[in-house]
mmCIF file of C-alpha atoms in Angstrom:
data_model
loop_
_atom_site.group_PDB
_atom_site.id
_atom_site.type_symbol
_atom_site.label_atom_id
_atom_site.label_comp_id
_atom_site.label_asym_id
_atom_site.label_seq_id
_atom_site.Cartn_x
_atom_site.Cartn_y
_atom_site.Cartn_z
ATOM 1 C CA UNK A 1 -66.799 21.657 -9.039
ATOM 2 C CA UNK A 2 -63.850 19.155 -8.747
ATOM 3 C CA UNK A 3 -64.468 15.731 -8.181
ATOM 4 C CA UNK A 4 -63.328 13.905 -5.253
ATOM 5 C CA UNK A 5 -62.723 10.167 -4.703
ATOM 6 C CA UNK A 6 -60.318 7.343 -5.218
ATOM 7 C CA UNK A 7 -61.350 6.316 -8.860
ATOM 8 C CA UNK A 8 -60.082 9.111 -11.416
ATOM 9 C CA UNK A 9 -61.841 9.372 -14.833
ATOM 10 C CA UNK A 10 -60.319 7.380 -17.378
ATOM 11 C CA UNK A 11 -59.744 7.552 -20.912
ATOM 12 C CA UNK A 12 -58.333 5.389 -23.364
ATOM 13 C CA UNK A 13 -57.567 5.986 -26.857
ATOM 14 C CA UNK A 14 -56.080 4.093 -29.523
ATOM 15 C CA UNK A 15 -52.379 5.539 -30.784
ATOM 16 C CA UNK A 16 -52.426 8.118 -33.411
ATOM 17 C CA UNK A 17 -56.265 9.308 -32.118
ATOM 18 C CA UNK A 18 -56.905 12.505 -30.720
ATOM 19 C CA UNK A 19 -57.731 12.388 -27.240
ATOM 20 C CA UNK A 20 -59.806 15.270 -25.447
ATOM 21 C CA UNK A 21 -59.839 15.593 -21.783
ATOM 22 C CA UNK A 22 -62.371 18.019 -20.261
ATOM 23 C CA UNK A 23 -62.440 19.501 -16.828
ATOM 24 C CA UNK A 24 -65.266 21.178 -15.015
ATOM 25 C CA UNK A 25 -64.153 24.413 -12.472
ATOM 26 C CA UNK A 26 -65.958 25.630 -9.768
ATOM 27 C CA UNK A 27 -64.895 29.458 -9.000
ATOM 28 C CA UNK A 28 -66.492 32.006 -12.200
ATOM 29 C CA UNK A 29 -64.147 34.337 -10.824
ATOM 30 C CA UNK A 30 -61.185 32.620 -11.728
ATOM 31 C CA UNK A 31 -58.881 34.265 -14.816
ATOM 32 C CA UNK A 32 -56.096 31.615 -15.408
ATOM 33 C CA UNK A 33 -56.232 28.355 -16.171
ATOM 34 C CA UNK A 34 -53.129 25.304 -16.385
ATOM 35 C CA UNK A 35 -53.255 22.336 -17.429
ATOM 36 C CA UNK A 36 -50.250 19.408 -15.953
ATOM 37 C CA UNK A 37 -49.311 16.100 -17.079
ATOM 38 C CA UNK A 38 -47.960 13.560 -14.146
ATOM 39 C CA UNK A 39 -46.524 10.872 -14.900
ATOM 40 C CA UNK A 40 -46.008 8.143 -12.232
ATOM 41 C CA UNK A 41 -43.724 8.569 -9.751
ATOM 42 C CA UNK A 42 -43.110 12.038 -11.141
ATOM 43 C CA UNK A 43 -43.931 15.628 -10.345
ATOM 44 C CA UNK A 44 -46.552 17.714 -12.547
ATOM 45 C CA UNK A 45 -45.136 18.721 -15.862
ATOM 46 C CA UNK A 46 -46.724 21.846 -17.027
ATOM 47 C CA UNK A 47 -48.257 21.485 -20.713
ATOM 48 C CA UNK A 48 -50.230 24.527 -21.457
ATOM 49 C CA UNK A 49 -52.400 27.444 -19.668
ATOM 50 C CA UNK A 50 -55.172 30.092 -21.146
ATOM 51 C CA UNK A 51 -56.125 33.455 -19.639
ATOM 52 C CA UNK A 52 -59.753 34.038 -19.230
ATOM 53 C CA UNK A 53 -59.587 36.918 -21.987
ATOM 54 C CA UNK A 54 -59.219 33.857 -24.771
ATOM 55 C CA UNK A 55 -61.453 30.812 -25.461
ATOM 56 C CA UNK A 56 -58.611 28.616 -27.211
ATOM 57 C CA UNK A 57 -54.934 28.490 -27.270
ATOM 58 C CA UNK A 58 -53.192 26.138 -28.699
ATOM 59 C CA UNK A 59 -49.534 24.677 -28.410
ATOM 60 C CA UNK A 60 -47.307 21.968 -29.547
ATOM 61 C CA UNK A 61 -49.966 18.897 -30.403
ATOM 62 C CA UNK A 62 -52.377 20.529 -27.353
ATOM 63 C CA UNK A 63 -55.026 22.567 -27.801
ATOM 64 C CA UNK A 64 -56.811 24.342 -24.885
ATOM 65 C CA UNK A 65 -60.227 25.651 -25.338
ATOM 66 C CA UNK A 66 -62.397 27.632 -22.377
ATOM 67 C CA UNK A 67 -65.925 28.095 -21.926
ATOM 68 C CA UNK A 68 -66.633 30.341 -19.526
ATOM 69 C CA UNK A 69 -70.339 30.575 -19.995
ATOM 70 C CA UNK A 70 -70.359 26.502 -19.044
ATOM 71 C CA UNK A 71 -67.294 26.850 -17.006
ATOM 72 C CA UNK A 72 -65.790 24.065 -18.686
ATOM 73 C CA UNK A 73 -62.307 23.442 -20.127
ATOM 74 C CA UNK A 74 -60.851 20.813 -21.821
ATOM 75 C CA UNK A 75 -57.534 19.850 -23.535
ATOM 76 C CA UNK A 76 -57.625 18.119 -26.819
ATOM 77 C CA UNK A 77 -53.994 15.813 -27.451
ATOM 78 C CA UNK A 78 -53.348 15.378 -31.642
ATOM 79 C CA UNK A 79 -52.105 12.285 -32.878
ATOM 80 C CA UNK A 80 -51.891 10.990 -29.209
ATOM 81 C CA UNK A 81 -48.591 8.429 -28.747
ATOM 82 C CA UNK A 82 -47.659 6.244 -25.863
ATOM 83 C CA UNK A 83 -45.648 8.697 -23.950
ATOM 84 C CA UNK A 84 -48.611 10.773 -23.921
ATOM 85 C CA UNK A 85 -49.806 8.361 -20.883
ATOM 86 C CA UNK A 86 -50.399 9.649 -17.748
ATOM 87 C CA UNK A 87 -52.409 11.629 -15.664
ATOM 88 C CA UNK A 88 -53.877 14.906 -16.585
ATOM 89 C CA UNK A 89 -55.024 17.530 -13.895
ATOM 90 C CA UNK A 90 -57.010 20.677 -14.464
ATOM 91 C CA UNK A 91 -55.997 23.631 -12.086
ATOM 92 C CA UNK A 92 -57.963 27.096 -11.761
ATOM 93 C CA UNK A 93 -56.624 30.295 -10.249
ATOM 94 C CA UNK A 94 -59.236 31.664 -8.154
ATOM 95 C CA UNK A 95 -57.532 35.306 -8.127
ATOM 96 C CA UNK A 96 -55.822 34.816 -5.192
ATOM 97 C CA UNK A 97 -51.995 35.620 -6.382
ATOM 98 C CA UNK A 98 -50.616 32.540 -7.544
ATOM 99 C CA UNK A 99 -52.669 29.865 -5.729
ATOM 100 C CA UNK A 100 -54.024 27.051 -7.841
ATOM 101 C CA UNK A 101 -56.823 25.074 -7.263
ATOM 102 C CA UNK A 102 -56.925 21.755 -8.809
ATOM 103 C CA UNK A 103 -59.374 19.143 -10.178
ATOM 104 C CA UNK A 104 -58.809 15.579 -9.094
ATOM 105 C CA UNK A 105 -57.244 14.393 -12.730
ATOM 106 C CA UNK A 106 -58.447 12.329 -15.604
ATOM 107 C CA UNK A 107 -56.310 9.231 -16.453
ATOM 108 C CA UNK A 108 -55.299 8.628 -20.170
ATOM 109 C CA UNK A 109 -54.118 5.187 -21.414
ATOM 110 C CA UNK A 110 -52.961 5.362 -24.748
ATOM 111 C CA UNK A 111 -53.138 1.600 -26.467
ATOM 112 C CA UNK A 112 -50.882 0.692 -29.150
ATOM 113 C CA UNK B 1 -30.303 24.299 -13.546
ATOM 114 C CA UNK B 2 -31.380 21.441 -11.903
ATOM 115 C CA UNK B 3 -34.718 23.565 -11.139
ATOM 116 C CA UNK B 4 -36.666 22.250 -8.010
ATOM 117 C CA UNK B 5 -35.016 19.570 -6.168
ATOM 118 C CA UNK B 6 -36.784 17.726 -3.663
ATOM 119 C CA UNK B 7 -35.577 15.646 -0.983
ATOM 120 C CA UNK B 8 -35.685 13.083 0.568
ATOM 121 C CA UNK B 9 -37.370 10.705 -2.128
ATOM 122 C CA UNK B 10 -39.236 8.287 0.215
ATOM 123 C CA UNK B 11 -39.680 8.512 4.188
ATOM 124 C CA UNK B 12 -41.039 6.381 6.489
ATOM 125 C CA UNK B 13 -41.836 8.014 10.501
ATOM 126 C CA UNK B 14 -43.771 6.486 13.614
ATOM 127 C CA UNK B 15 -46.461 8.660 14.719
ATOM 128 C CA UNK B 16 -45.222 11.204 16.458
ATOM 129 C CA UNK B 17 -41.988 11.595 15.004
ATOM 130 C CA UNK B 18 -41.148 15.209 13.539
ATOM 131 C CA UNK B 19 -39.083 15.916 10.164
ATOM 132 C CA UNK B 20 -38.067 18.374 7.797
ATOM 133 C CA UNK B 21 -38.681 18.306 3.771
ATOM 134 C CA UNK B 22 -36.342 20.208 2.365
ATOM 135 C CA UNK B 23 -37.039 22.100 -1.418
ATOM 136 C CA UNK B 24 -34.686 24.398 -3.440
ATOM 137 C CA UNK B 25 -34.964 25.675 -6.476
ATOM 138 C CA UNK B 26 -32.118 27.819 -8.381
ATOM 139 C CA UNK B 27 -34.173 29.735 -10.952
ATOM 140 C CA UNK B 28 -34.247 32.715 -8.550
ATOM 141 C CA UNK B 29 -37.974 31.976 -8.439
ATOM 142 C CA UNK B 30 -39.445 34.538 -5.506
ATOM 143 C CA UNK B 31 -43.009 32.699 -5.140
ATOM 144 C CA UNK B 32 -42.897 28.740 -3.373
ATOM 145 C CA UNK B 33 -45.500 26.184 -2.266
ATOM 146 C CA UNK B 34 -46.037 23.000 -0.512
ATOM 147 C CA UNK B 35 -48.858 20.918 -2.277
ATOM 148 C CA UNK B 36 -49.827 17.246 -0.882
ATOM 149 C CA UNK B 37 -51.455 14.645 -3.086
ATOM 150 C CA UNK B 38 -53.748 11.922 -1.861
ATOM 151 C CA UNK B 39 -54.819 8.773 -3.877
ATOM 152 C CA UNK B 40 -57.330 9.639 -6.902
ATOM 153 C CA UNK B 41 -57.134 13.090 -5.649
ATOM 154 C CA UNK B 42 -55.901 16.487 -7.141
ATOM 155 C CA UNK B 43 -53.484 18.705 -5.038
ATOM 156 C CA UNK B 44 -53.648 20.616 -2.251
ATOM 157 C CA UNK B 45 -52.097 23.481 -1.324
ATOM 158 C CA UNK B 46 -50.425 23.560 2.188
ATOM 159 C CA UNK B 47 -48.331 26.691 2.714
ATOM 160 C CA UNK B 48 -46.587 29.220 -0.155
ATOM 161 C CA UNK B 49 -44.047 32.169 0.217
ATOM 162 C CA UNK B 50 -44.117 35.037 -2.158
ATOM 163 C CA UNK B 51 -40.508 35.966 -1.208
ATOM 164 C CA UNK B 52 -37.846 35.359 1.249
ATOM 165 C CA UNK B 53 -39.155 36.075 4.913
ATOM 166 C CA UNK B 54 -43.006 35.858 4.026
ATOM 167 C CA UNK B 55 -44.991 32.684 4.055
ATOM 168 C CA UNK B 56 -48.659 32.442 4.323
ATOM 169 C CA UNK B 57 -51.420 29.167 5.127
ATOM 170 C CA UNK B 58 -52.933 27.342 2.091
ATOM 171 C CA UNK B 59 -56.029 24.961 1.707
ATOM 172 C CA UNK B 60 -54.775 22.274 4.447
ATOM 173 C CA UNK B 61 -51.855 23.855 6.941
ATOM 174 C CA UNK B 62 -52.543 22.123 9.922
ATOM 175 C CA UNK B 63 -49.547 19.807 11.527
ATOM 176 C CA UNK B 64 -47.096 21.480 9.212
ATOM 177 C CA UNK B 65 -44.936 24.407 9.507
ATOM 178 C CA UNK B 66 -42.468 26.689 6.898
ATOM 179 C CA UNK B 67 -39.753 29.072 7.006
ATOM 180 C CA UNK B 68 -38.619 30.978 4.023
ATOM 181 C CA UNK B 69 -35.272 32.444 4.978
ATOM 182 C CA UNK B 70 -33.864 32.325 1.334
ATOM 183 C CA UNK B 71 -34.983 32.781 -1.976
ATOM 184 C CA UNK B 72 -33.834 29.246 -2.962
ATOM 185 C CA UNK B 73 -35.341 26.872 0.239
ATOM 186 C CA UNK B 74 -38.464 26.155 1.349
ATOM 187 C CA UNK B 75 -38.657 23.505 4.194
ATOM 188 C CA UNK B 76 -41.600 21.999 5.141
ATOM 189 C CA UNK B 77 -41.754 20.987 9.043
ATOM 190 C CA UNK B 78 -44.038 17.679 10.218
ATOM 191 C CA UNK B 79 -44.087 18.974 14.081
ATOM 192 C CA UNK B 80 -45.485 15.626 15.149
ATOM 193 C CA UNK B 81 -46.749 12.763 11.993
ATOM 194 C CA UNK B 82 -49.713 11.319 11.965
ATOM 195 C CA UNK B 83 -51.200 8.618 9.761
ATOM 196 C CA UNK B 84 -52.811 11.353 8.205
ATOM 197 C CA UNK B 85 -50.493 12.858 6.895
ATOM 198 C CA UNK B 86 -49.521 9.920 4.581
ATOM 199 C CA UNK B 87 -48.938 11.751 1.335
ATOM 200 C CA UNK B 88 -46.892 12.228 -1.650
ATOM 201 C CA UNK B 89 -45.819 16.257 -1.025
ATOM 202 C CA UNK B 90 -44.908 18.277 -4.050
ATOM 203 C CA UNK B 91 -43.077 21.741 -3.812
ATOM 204 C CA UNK B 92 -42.952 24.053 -6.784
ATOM 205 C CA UNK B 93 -42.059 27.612 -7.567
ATOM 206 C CA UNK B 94 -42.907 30.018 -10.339
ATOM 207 C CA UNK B 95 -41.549 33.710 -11.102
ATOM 208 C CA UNK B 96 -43.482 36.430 -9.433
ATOM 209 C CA UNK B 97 -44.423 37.772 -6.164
ATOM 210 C CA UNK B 98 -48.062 36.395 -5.517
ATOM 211 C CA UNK B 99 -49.927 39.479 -7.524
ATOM 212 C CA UNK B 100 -49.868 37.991 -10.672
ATOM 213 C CA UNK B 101 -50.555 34.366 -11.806
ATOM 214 C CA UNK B 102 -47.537 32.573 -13.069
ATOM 215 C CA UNK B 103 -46.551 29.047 -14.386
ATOM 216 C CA UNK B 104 -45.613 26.834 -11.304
ATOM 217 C CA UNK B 105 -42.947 24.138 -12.028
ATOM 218 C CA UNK B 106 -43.159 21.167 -9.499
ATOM 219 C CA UNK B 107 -40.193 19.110 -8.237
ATOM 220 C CA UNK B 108 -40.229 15.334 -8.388
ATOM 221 C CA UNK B 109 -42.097 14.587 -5.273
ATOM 222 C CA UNK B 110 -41.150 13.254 -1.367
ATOM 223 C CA UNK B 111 -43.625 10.078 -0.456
ATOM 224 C CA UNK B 112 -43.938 10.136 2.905
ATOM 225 C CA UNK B 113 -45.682 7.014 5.115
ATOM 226 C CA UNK B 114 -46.593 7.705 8.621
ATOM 227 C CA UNK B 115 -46.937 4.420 10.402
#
């Protein structure tokens, strides 16, 4: 399920490591899954999303991989950089038309 | 496009004041939401509209109200603040009429303090 509270999950990697960020979901009947980088002050910024019909996709540097059996999804960053700071949220559709239902975010500090 | 705009950027009320947030978007997008984000938390959905003239309650609607008498705005009404509702509200919009699951792109935020 998501986790709730003031003090996010945080993860910090050195420059030019990969980072993985992983993300528990509640619902088994949900079929789409985003994940969003915020950075702060800022709005979400979309990075990558998987259908429930694959178990990795992969994108520009970001790789998503889903394990439905666990219900368990993470997002692995390559050769993480500084600008790859921020938060990192998680978000479910629970097959509901477009409403998302999202985790409470991991923080990633990249150190230089 | 300037995709979803947000405004205003920062907003202080007394309790009991009302306001409007406004949101547009000019990608012709026909689904909308209101999402609220809390310290350390993940967001929320408040209301959405899968088109012009239909809008429908999310996880948290209470104290807020929305109209949807374009496809391009999406106003978010505080009838009457509360300290509660001390939040940094996001709007976003995505292609598609609520059936389907699409990719929802968020505007930059409205931080709202309710004294």
């Amino acid at each position: 399920g998501e986790s709730v509270g003031l003090h996010l999950p945080t993860l910090s990697v050195q420059e030019g490591d990969n980072s993985i960020i992983n993300c528990a979901y509640s619902n088994s009947a949900s079929d789409y899954f985003i994940w969003y980088k915020q950075e702060s002050g800022k709005g979400p910024q979309f990075i990558i999303d998987i259908r429930s019909n694959m178990d990795k996709r992969q994108g520009q540097r970001v790789t998503v991989l889903l394990n439905k059996t666990v219900k368990h999804l993470s997002l692995q960053i390559a050769a993480t950089q500084p600008g790859d700071s921020a938060v990192y949220f998680c978000a479910e559709n629970a097959g509901r038309g477009n409403k998302l239902v999202f985790g409470a975010g991991t923080i990633l500090r990249v150190k230089s | 496009n300037a995709g979803v705009t947000q405004t205003p950027k920062f907003q202080v009320l007394k309790t009991g004041q009302s306001m409007t947030l406004q949101c547009a978007q000019d990608m012709n997008h026909e689904y909308m939401s209101w999402y609220r984000q809390d310290p350390g938390m993940g967001l929320r959905l408040i209301h959405y509209s899968v088109g012009a003239g239909i809008t429908d309650q999310g996880e948290v609607p209470n104290g807020y109200n929305v109209s949807r008498s374009t496809t391009e705005d999406f106003p978010l009404r505080l009838l009457s603040a509360a300290p509660s509702q001390t939040s940094v509200y996001f709007c976003a919009s995505s292609w598609g009429s609520g059936s389907g699951v699409e990719t929802q792109y968020f505007g930059p935020g409205t931080r709202l303090l309710v004294l």
